[in-house]
PDB file of C-alpha atoms and ligand atoms in Angstrom:
ATOM      1  CA  MET A1258      -1.775  15.316 -17.843  1.00 56.00           C
ATOM      2  CA  THR A1259      -0.405  12.266 -16.124  1.00 78.00           C
ATOM      3  CA  ASP A1260       2.364  10.306 -17.779  1.00 92.00           C
ATOM      4  CA  TRP A1261       4.852   7.620 -16.863  1.00 97.00           C
ATOM      5  CA  VAL A1262       8.042   8.512 -15.019  1.00 98.00           C
ATOM      6  CA  GLU A1263      10.808   5.885 -15.248  1.00 98.00           C
ATOM      7  CA  VAL A1264      12.409   6.002 -11.772  1.00 98.00           C
ATOM      8  CA  ALA A1265      14.844   3.135 -12.492  1.00 97.00           C
ATOM      9  CA  ASP A1266      15.511   0.683 -15.326  1.00 98.00           C
ATOM     10  CA  ARG A1267      12.042  -0.441 -16.548  1.00 98.00           C
ATOM     11  CA  VAL A1268      10.323   0.666 -13.337  1.00 98.00           C
ATOM     12  CA  LEU A1269       7.683   3.239 -14.284  1.00 98.00           C
ATOM     13  CA  VAL A1270       5.484   5.274 -11.966  1.00 98.00           C
ATOM     14  CA  TRP A1271       1.993   6.489 -12.875  1.00 98.00           C
ATOM     15  CA  ARG A1272       0.962   9.241 -10.501  1.00 96.00           C
ATOM     16  CA  GLN A1273      -2.805   9.631 -10.219  1.00 94.00           C
ATOM     17  CA  PRO A1274      -3.622  13.224  -9.161  1.00 93.00           C
ATOM     18  CA  VAL A1275      -6.678  12.223  -7.108  1.00 92.00           C
ATOM     19  CA  LEU A1276      -5.161  11.409  -3.682  1.00 94.00           C
ATOM     20  CA  ASP A1277      -1.720  11.612  -5.349  1.00 94.00           C
ATOM     21  CA  VAL A1278      -1.540   7.793  -5.530  1.00 97.00           C
ATOM     22  CA  ASN A1279       1.253   5.923  -7.302  1.00 98.00           C
ATOM     23  CA  ALA A1280       0.622   2.914  -9.518  1.00 98.00           C
ATOM     24  CA  VAL A1281       3.838   1.294 -10.710  1.00 98.00           C
ATOM     25  CA  LEU A1282       4.697  -0.808 -13.762  1.00 98.00           C
ATOM     26  CA  VAL A1283       7.667  -3.187 -13.615  1.00 98.00           C
ATOM     27  CA  LEU A1284       8.679  -4.624 -16.969  1.00 98.00           C
ATOM     28  CA  GLY A1285      10.475  -7.914 -17.587  1.00 98.00           C
ATOM     29  CA  ASP A1286      11.256  -9.647 -20.893  1.00 98.00           C
ATOM     30  CA  ALA A1287       8.205 -11.909 -20.785  1.00 98.00           C
ATOM     31  CA  GLY A1288       5.750 -10.204 -18.484  1.00 98.00           C
ATOM     32  CA  ALA A1289       4.909  -7.093 -16.533  1.00 98.00           C
ATOM     33  CA  LEU A1290       3.781  -6.388 -13.009  1.00 98.00           C
ATOM     34  CA  VAL A1291       1.237  -3.700 -12.152  1.00 98.00           C
ATOM     35  CA  VAL A1292       1.515  -2.570  -8.552  1.00 98.00           C
ATOM     36  CA  ASP A1293      -1.754  -1.090  -7.253  1.00 98.00           C
ATOM     37  CA  THR A1294      -4.807  -0.326  -9.343  1.00 98.00           C
ATOM     38  CA  LEU A1295      -6.165   3.078  -8.145  1.00 98.00           C
ATOM     39  CA  SER A1296      -9.684   3.976  -7.013  1.00 98.00           C
ATOM     40  CA  THR A1297     -12.223   3.917  -9.835  1.00 98.00           C
ATOM     41  CA  PRO A1298     -12.969   2.198 -13.167  1.00 98.00           C
ATOM     42  CA  ALA A1299     -12.131   5.435 -15.032  1.00 98.00           C
ATOM     43  CA  GLN A1300      -8.749   5.800 -13.305  1.00 98.00           C
ATOM     44  CA  ALA A1301      -7.957   2.114 -13.892  1.00 98.00           C
ATOM     45  CA  THR A1302      -8.963   2.302 -17.552  1.00 98.00           C
ATOM     46  CA  GLU A1303      -6.653   5.274 -18.043  1.00 97.00           C
ATOM     47  CA  LEU A1304      -3.886   3.264 -16.352  1.00 98.00           C
ATOM     48  CA  ALA A1305      -4.545   0.172 -18.514  1.00 98.00           C
ATOM     49  CA  ASP A1306      -4.438   2.311 -21.672  1.00 98.00           C
ATOM     50  CA  ALA A1307      -1.169   3.874 -20.480  1.00 98.00           C
ATOM     51  CA  ILE A1308       0.340   0.407 -19.899  1.00 98.00           C
ATOM     52  CA  ARG A1309      -0.583  -0.622 -23.429  1.00 98.00           C
ATOM     53  CA  ARG A1310       1.195   2.429 -24.784  1.00 97.00           C
ATOM     54  CA  VAL A1311       4.505   1.160 -23.335  1.00 97.00           C
ATOM     55  CA  THR A1312       4.264  -2.648 -23.548  1.00 98.00           C
ATOM     56  CA  PRO A1313       2.347  -5.429 -25.299  1.00 98.00           C
ATOM     57  CA  LEU A1314       3.337  -7.917 -22.539  1.00 98.00           C
ATOM     58  CA  PRO A1315       0.788  -9.704 -20.342  1.00 98.00           C
ATOM     59  CA  TRP A1316       0.705  -8.427 -16.789  1.00 98.00           C
ATOM     60  CA  ARG A1317       0.118  -9.619 -13.260  1.00 98.00           C
ATOM     61  CA  VAL A1318      -1.249  -7.357 -10.528  1.00 98.00           C
ATOM     62  CA  VAL A1319      -0.134  -6.760  -6.939  1.00 98.00           C
ATOM     63  CA  ASN A1320      -2.119  -4.915  -4.271  1.00 98.00           C
ATOM     64  CA  THR A1321       0.184  -3.425  -1.614  1.00 98.00           C
ATOM     65  CA  HIS A1322      -2.657  -3.434   0.960  1.00 98.00           C
ATOM     66  CA  HIS A1323      -6.437  -3.552   1.133  1.00 98.00           C
ATOM     67  CA  HIS A1324      -7.281   0.186   0.946  1.00 98.00           C
ATOM     68  CA  PHE A1325      -9.612   1.225  -1.866  1.00 98.00           C
ATOM     69  CA  ASP A1326      -7.186   3.621  -3.559  1.00 98.00           C
ATOM     70  CA  HIS A1327      -4.810   0.680  -4.160  1.00 98.00           C
ATOM     71  CA  CYS A1328      -7.318  -2.050  -5.107  1.00 98.00           C
ATOM     72  CA  TYR A1329     -10.566  -0.723  -6.559  1.00 98.00           C
ATOM     73  CA  GLY A1330      -9.262  -0.780 -10.126  1.00 98.00           C
ATOM     74  CA  ASN A1331      -8.706  -4.560  -9.899  1.00 98.00           C
ATOM     75  CA  ALA A1332     -11.847  -5.415 -11.893  1.00 98.00           C
ATOM     76  CA  VAL A1333     -10.537  -3.347 -14.826  1.00 98.00           C
ATOM     77  CA  LEU A1334      -6.904  -4.459 -14.691  1.00 98.00           C
ATOM     78  CA  ALA A1335      -7.714  -8.112 -13.918  1.00 98.00           C
ATOM     79  CA  PRO A1336     -11.085  -8.655 -15.592  1.00 96.00           C
ATOM     80  CA  ASP A1337     -10.796 -12.450 -15.682  1.00 93.00           C
ATOM     81  CA  ALA A1338      -9.181 -15.268 -13.726  1.00 92.00           C
ATOM     82  CA  ASP A1339      -6.267 -15.435 -16.182  1.00 95.00           C
ATOM     83  CA  THR A1340      -4.811 -12.250 -14.693  1.00 98.00           C
ATOM     84  CA  GLU A1341      -3.338 -13.029 -11.293  1.00 98.00           C
ATOM     85  CA  VAL A1342      -3.845 -10.552  -8.460  1.00 98.00           C
ATOM     86  CA  TRP A1343      -1.360 -10.980  -5.641  1.00 98.00           C
ATOM     87  CA  ALA A1344      -1.725  -9.617  -2.106  1.00 98.00           C
ATOM     88  CA  HIS A1345      -1.002 -10.468   1.485  1.00 98.00           C
ATOM     89  CA  THR A1346      -3.126 -13.284   2.949  1.00 98.00           C
ATOM     90  CA  GLU A1347      -5.051 -10.850   5.193  1.00 98.00           C
ATOM     91  CA  CYS A1348      -5.862  -8.570   2.258  1.00 98.00           C
ATOM     92  CA  LEU A1349      -7.184 -11.526   0.276  1.00 98.00           C
ATOM     93  CA  ALA A1350      -9.267 -12.705   3.251  1.00 98.00           C
ATOM     94  CA  ARG A1351     -10.893  -9.273   3.647  1.00 98.00           C
ATOM     95  CA  TYR A1352     -11.989  -9.105   0.008  1.00 98.00           C
ATOM     96  CA  ASP A1353     -13.239 -12.711   0.115  1.00 98.00           C
ATOM     97  CA  ARG A1354     -15.366 -11.790   3.137  1.00 98.00           C
ATOM     98  CA  TRP A1355     -16.779  -8.565   1.634  1.00 98.00           C
ATOM     99  CA  ILE A1356     -17.570 -10.259  -1.675  1.00 97.00           C
ATOM    100  CA  ALA A1357     -19.121 -13.316   0.029  1.00 97.00           C
ATOM    101  CA  GLU A1358     -21.513 -11.051   1.963  1.00 95.00           C
ATOM    102  CA  ASP A1359     -23.245  -9.288  -0.937  1.00 95.00           C
ATOM    103  CA  GLY A1360     -20.787  -9.092  -3.805  1.00 96.00           C
ATOM    104  CA  GLY A1361     -19.043  -6.254  -1.997  1.00 97.00           C
ATOM    105  CA  LYS A1362     -21.886  -3.746  -2.524  1.00 97.00           C
ATOM    106  CA  GLU A1363     -22.161  -2.641   1.093  1.00 97.00           C
ATOM    107  CA  ARG A1364     -18.423  -2.128   1.403  1.00 97.00           C
ATOM    108  CA  VAL A1365     -18.238  -0.087  -1.814  1.00 98.00           C
ATOM    109  CA  ALA A1366     -21.233   2.050  -0.747  1.00 97.00           C
ATOM    110  CA  ALA A1367     -19.586   2.770   2.617  1.00 97.00           C
ATOM    111  CA  ILE A1368     -16.310   3.823   0.993  1.00 97.00           C
ATOM    112  CA  ALA A1369     -18.127   5.937  -1.632  1.00 97.00           C
ATOM    113  CA  ALA A1370     -20.041   7.700   1.168  1.00 97.00           C
ATOM    114  CA  GLU A1371     -16.796   8.460   2.995  1.00 96.00           C
ATOM    115  CA  PHE A1372     -14.696   9.664   0.044  1.00 96.00           C
ATOM    116  CA  ASP A1373     -16.000  12.165  -2.474  1.00 94.00           C
ATOM    117  CA  ILE A1374     -14.470  10.682  -5.631  1.00 96.00           C
ATOM    118  CA  PRO A1375     -16.597  10.518  -8.807  1.00 95.00           C
ATOM    119  CA  GLY A1376     -17.193   6.932  -9.954  1.00 97.00           C
ATOM    120  CA  LEU A1377     -16.270   5.304  -6.658  1.00 97.00           C
ATOM    121  CA  GLU A1378     -19.863   4.124  -6.175  1.00 97.00           C
ATOM    122  CA  THR A1379     -19.729   2.220  -9.495  1.00 97.00           C
ATOM    123  CA  VAL A1380     -16.816  -0.037  -8.498  1.00 98.00           C
ATOM    124  CA  THR A1381     -17.224  -3.803  -8.757  1.00 97.00           C
ATOM    125  CA  LEU A1382     -15.090  -5.426  -6.085  1.00 97.00           C
ATOM    126  CA  ARG A1383     -12.511  -7.832  -7.476  1.00 98.00           C
ATOM    127  CA  GLY A1384     -10.305  -9.230  -4.760  1.00 98.00           C
ATOM    128  CA  PRO A1385      -6.835 -10.698  -4.983  1.00 98.00           C
ATOM    129  CA  ASP A1386      -6.610 -14.430  -5.761  1.00 98.00           C
ATOM    130  CA  ARG A1387      -2.957 -15.216  -5.018  1.00 98.00           C
ATOM    131  CA  ALA A1388      -1.889 -15.030  -1.383  1.00 98.00           C
ATOM    132  CA  VAL A1389       1.481 -13.917  -0.060  1.00 98.00           C
ATOM    133  CA  PRO A1390       1.824 -15.090   3.548  1.00 95.00           C
ATOM    134  CA  GLY A1391       5.441 -13.918   3.862  1.00 96.00           C
ATOM    135  CA  GLU A1392       7.462 -13.834   0.685  1.00 98.00           C
ATOM    136  CA  VAL A1393       6.942 -14.803  -2.962  1.00 98.00           C
ATOM    137  CA  THR A1394       9.250 -14.318  -5.945  1.00 98.00           C
ATOM    138  CA  LEU A1395       7.715 -13.694  -9.367  1.00 98.00           C
ATOM    139  CA  ASP A1396       9.641 -14.261 -12.591  1.00 98.00           C
ATOM    140  CA  LEU A1397       8.942 -11.599 -15.218  1.00 98.00           C
ATOM    141  CA  GLY A1398      11.436 -13.089 -17.701  1.00 98.00           C
ATOM    142  CA  GLY A1399      15.062 -12.069 -17.276  1.00 98.00           C
ATOM    143  CA  ARG A1400      14.126 -10.306 -14.049  1.00 98.00           C
ATOM    144  CA  THR A1401      12.571 -11.339 -10.766  1.00 98.00           C
ATOM    145  CA  VAL A1402      10.643  -9.302  -8.223  1.00 98.00           C
ATOM    146  CA  ASP A1403      10.021 -10.209  -4.597  1.00 98.00           C
ATOM    147  CA  LEU A1404       6.725  -9.576  -2.836  1.00 98.00           C
ATOM    148  CA  ARG A1405       7.435  -9.363   0.877  1.00 98.00           C
ATOM    149  CA  HIS A1406       5.492  -8.787   4.073  1.00 98.00           C
ATOM    150  CA  LEU A1407       8.076  -7.177   6.376  1.00 98.00           C
ATOM    151  CA  GLY A1408       5.663  -6.747   9.282  1.00 98.00           C
ATOM    152  CA  ARG A1409       2.632  -4.659  10.210  1.00 98.00           C
ATOM    153  CA  GLY A1410       2.615  -0.878   9.921  1.00 98.00           C
ATOM    154  CA  HIS A1411       0.132   1.150   7.877  1.00 98.00           C
ATOM    155  CA  THR A1412      -2.123  -1.947   8.008  1.00 98.00           C
ATOM    156  CA  ASP A1413      -1.806  -5.605   9.003  1.00 98.00           C
ATOM    157  CA  ASN A1414      -1.319  -6.589   5.353  1.00 98.00           C
ATOM    158  CA  ASP A1415       1.367  -4.288   3.927  1.00 98.00           C
ATOM    159  CA  LEU A1416       3.385  -5.803   1.089  1.00 98.00           C
ATOM    160  CA  VAL A1417       6.517  -4.265  -0.369  1.00 98.00           C
ATOM    161  CA  VAL A1418       7.653  -5.052  -3.900  1.00 98.00           C
ATOM    162  CA  VAL A1419      11.411  -5.404  -4.290  1.00 98.00           C
ATOM    163  CA  VAL A1420      13.080  -5.096  -7.700  1.00 98.00           C
ATOM    164  CA  PRO A1421      16.579  -6.309  -6.793  1.00 98.00           C
ATOM    165  CA  ASP A1422      18.309  -5.638 -10.120  1.00 98.00           C
ATOM    166  CA  ALA A1423      17.202  -1.985 -10.008  1.00 98.00           C
ATOM    167  CA  ALA A1424      17.690  -1.463  -6.236  1.00 98.00           C
ATOM    168  CA  VAL A1425      14.098  -0.247  -6.039  1.00 98.00           C
ATOM    169  CA  VAL A1426      11.537  -0.925  -3.342  1.00 98.00           C
ATOM    170  CA  LEU A1427       7.867  -0.079  -3.811  1.00 98.00           C
ATOM    171  CA  ALA A1428       6.704   0.609  -0.277  1.00 98.00           C
ATOM    172  CA  GLY A1429       2.946   1.017  -0.563  1.00 98.00           C
ATOM    173  CA  ASP A1430       1.646   3.237   2.229  1.00 98.00           C
ATOM    174  CA  LEU A1431       4.337   2.158   4.703  1.00 98.00           C
ATOM    175  CA  LEU A1432       5.876   5.401   3.444  1.00 98.00           C
ATOM    176  CA  GLU A1433       4.258   8.563   2.169  1.00 94.00           C
ATOM    177  CA  ASP A1434       5.789  11.638   0.633  1.00 94.00           C
ATOM    178  CA  GLY A1435       4.159  15.022   0.962  1.00 87.00           C
ATOM    179  CA  ALA A1436       1.420  13.981   3.392  1.00 87.00           C
ATOM    180  CA  PRO A1437       1.459  12.465   6.874  1.00 88.00           C
ATOM    181  CA  PRO A1438       0.909   8.699   7.109  1.00 91.00           C
ATOM    182  CA  SER A1439      -2.643   7.475   7.613  1.00 93.00           C
ATOM    183  CA  PHE A1440      -3.197   5.723  10.937  1.00 97.00           C
ATOM    184  CA  ASP A1441      -6.780   4.393  10.621  1.00 96.00           C
ATOM    185  CA  ASP A1442      -5.774   0.723  10.382  1.00 97.00           C
ATOM    186  CA  SER A1443      -2.232   1.200  11.664  1.00 98.00           C
ATOM    187  CA  TRP A1444       0.060  -0.631  14.082  1.00 98.00           C
ATOM    188  CA  PRO A1445       2.041   2.335  15.490  1.00 98.00           C
ATOM    189  CA  LEU A1446       4.264   0.231  17.760  1.00 98.00           C
ATOM    190  CA  GLU A1447       5.414  -2.013  14.892  1.00 98.00           C
ATOM    191  CA  TRP A1448       5.541   0.432  11.996  1.00 98.00           C
ATOM    192  CA  ALA A1449       9.083   1.735  12.629  1.00 98.00           C
ATOM    193  CA  GLY A1450      10.424  -1.822  12.868  1.00 98.00           C
ATOM    194  CA  THR A1451       8.812  -2.702   9.548  1.00 98.00           C
ATOM    195  CA  VAL A1452      10.350   0.349   7.880  1.00 98.00           C
ATOM    196  CA  ALA A1453      13.712  -0.593   9.435  1.00 98.00           C
ATOM    197  CA  ALA A1454      13.417  -3.968   7.688  1.00 98.00           C
ATOM    198  CA  LEU A1455      12.717  -2.118   4.421  1.00 98.00           C
ATOM    199  CA  ILE A1456      15.846   0.014   4.931  1.00 98.00           C
ATOM    200  CA  GLU A1457      17.846  -3.197   5.495  1.00 98.00           C
ATOM    201  CA  LEU A1458      17.003  -4.170   1.899  1.00 98.00           C
ATOM    202  CA  GLY A1459      19.314  -1.330   0.830  1.00 98.00           C
ATOM    203  CA  PRO A1460      17.252   0.339  -1.899  1.00 98.00           C
ATOM    204  CA  SER A1461      18.590   3.325  -3.858  1.00 98.00           C
ATOM    205  CA  THR A1462      15.067   4.450  -4.719  1.00 98.00           C
ATOM    206  CA  VAL A1463      11.867   3.939  -2.751  1.00 98.00           C
ATOM    207  CA  VAL A1464       8.482   4.628  -4.304  1.00 98.00           C
ATOM    208  CA  PRO A1465       5.928   5.447  -1.603  1.00 98.00           C
ATOM    209  CA  GLY A1466       2.197   4.794  -1.956  1.00 98.00           C
ATOM    210  CA  HIS A1467       1.590   8.529  -2.377  1.00 97.00           C
ATOM    211  CA  GLY A1468       3.843  11.336  -3.607  1.00 96.00           C
ATOM    212  CA  ASN A1469       7.347  11.594  -5.021  1.00 97.00           C
ATOM    213  CA  PRO A1470       9.973   8.822  -5.049  1.00 97.00           C
ATOM    214  CA  MET A1471      12.081   8.948  -1.888  1.00 98.00           C
ATOM    215  CA  THR A1472      15.825   8.843  -1.322  1.00 97.00           C
ATOM    216  CA  PRO A1473      17.332   6.617   1.386  1.00 98.00           C
ATOM    217  CA  ASP A1474      17.813   9.781   3.502  1.00 97.00           C
ATOM    218  CA  ALA A1475      14.133  10.690   3.244  1.00 97.00           C
ATOM    219  CA  VAL A1476      13.164   7.128   4.195  1.00 98.00           C
ATOM    220  CA  ALA A1477      15.531   7.247   7.179  1.00 98.00           C
ATOM    221  CA  ALA A1478      13.960  10.543   8.286  1.00 97.00           C
ATOM    222  CA  GLN A1479      10.454   9.032   8.151  1.00 97.00           C
ATOM    223  CA  HIS A1480      11.700   5.986  10.043  1.00 98.00           C
ATOM    224  CA  ALA A1481      13.084   8.257  12.789  1.00 98.00           C
ATOM    225  CA  GLU A1482       9.687   9.962  13.113  1.00 97.00           C
ATOM    226  CA  LEU A1483       7.873   6.624  13.322  1.00 98.00           C
ATOM    227  CA  ALA A1484      10.347   5.417  15.959  1.00 98.00           C
ATOM    228  CA  ALA A1485       9.863   8.633  17.966  1.00 98.00           C
ATOM    229  CA  LEU A1486       6.096   8.142  17.745  1.00 98.00           C
ATOM    230  CA  GLU A1487       6.431   4.536  18.931  1.00 98.00           C
ATOM    231  CA  TRP A1488       8.410   5.561  22.002  1.00 98.00           C
ATOM    232  CA  ALA A1489       6.154   8.537  22.767  1.00 98.00           C
ATOM    233  CA  CYS A1490       3.238   6.082  22.808  1.00 98.00           C
ATOM    234  CA  ARG A1491       5.073   3.556  24.998  1.00 98.00           C
ATOM    235  CA  ASP A1492       6.162   6.248  27.487  1.00 98.00           C
ATOM    236  CA  GLY A1493       2.703   7.847  27.487  1.00 98.00           C
ATOM    237  CA  TRP A1494       0.970   4.536  28.172  1.00 98.00           C
ATOM    238  CA  ARG A1495       3.368   3.773  31.039  1.00 98.00           C
ATOM    239  CA  ASP A1496       2.722   7.236  32.533  1.00 98.00           C
ATOM    240  CA  HIS A1497      -1.072   7.085  31.969  1.00 98.00           C
ATOM    241  CA  ALA A1498      -0.824  10.268  29.873  1.00 98.00           C
ATOM    242  CA  PRO A1499      -3.928  11.261  27.872  1.00 98.00           C
ATOM    243  CA  ALA A1500      -3.638  10.334  24.179  1.00 98.00           C
ATOM    244  CA  GLU A1501      -4.305  13.957  23.136  1.00 98.00           C
ATOM    245  CA  GLU A1502      -1.381  15.177  25.248  1.00 98.00           C
ATOM    246  CA  VAL A1503       1.022  12.577  23.798  1.00 98.00           C
ATOM    247  CA  ALA A1504      -0.141  13.215  20.217  1.00 98.00           C
ATOM    248  CA  ALA A1505       0.404  16.974  20.596  1.00 98.00           C
ATOM    249  CA  LYS A1506       4.120  16.388  21.272  1.00 97.00           C
ATOM    250  CA  ALA A1507       4.715  13.360  19.001  1.00 97.00           C
ATOM    251  CA  PRO A1508       5.572  13.365  15.274  1.00 97.00           C
ATOM    252  CA  PHE A1509       2.492  13.549  12.969  1.00 97.00           C
ATOM    253  CA  GLY A1510       0.239  14.778  15.848  1.00 97.00           C
ATOM    254  CA  SER A1511      -2.217  11.915  15.394  1.00 97.00           C
ATOM    255  CA  VAL A1512      -4.481  11.186  18.385  1.00 98.00           C
ATOM    256  CA  LEU A1513      -5.732   8.107  16.557  1.00 98.00           C
ATOM    257  CA  ALA A1514      -2.190   6.720  16.328  1.00 98.00           C
ATOM    258  CA  VAL A1515      -1.719   7.041  20.079  1.00 98.00           C
ATOM    259  CA  GLN A1516      -5.167   5.575  20.773  1.00 98.00           C
ATOM    260  CA  ARG A1517      -4.381   2.550  18.629  1.00 98.00           C
ATOM    261  CA  ALA A1518      -1.006   2.095  20.359  1.00 98.00           C
ATOM    262  CA  TYR A1519      -2.719   2.287  23.771  1.00 98.00           C
ATOM    263  CA  ALA A1520      -5.393  -0.181  22.681  1.00 98.00           C
ATOM    264  CA  PHE A1521      -2.692  -2.607  21.597  1.00 98.00           C
ATOM    265  CA  LEU A1522      -0.816  -2.257  24.917  1.00 98.00           C
ATOM    266  CA  ASP A1523      -4.139  -2.753  26.750  1.00 97.00           C
ATOM    267  CA  GLY A1524      -4.617  -6.001  24.824  1.00 96.00           C
ATOM    268  CA  ALA A1525      -7.731  -4.537  23.163  1.00 95.00           C
ATOM    269  CA  LEU A1526      -6.541  -4.471  19.557  1.00 89.00           C
TER     270      LEU A1526
HETATM  271 ZN1  LIG B2276      -3.541   2.965   2.519  1.00 60.25          ZN
END
């Protein structure tokens, strides 16, 4: 049975067992912020019910990036235009494009075919409607949170949510605990630099997109691995080494990561 875990003052994590995704609730005096909305209507409904058990406050939504397991509950958690959904400009543009094509049906069908999660095929796409090009501060009443794009990494539209008065950073999938990072839409030569910028914020607690909250030491260790991967890719590209050979020796062992780094250095990404 999933339940809230308060990782810092009025910062609560809801850990969805499917894909081990974290949705986070940040409470102010006048409003709340829901960070990420999970994968399916059923998961999002469970999350909405759980929010109502801890607060009667109105909420706003943030999507940390465009992947389905962070956004596909938007239609449940933001059923009308009164509920703002914030995301990076590129995330917003993607959803606008998918929804303009056919209401998002083709995109949802493709994701449902790729991931075997019950209910995924029933999702109605609801995109973000408030863009964060770089940095936006939201006032929750007696407490502010900053939505910041620190650079590309897991995707081109990663947002982190900073709760300054609690020294907490919600990292989205820039960091993952318990599973290797996912490189499908990644920018392997920029990722370490983006995580370095996150470390510069000086958080005591970091909530990754998946898995347990992370200590500064654990974040530093993941940064070191991402930096080692970056330099393995740069050296490999210079030496014309096959991507498979570089990946076998680099952290995470991802051929795709090296291929994407090579494509970027070739000017093809
Ligand atoms: Zn992701």
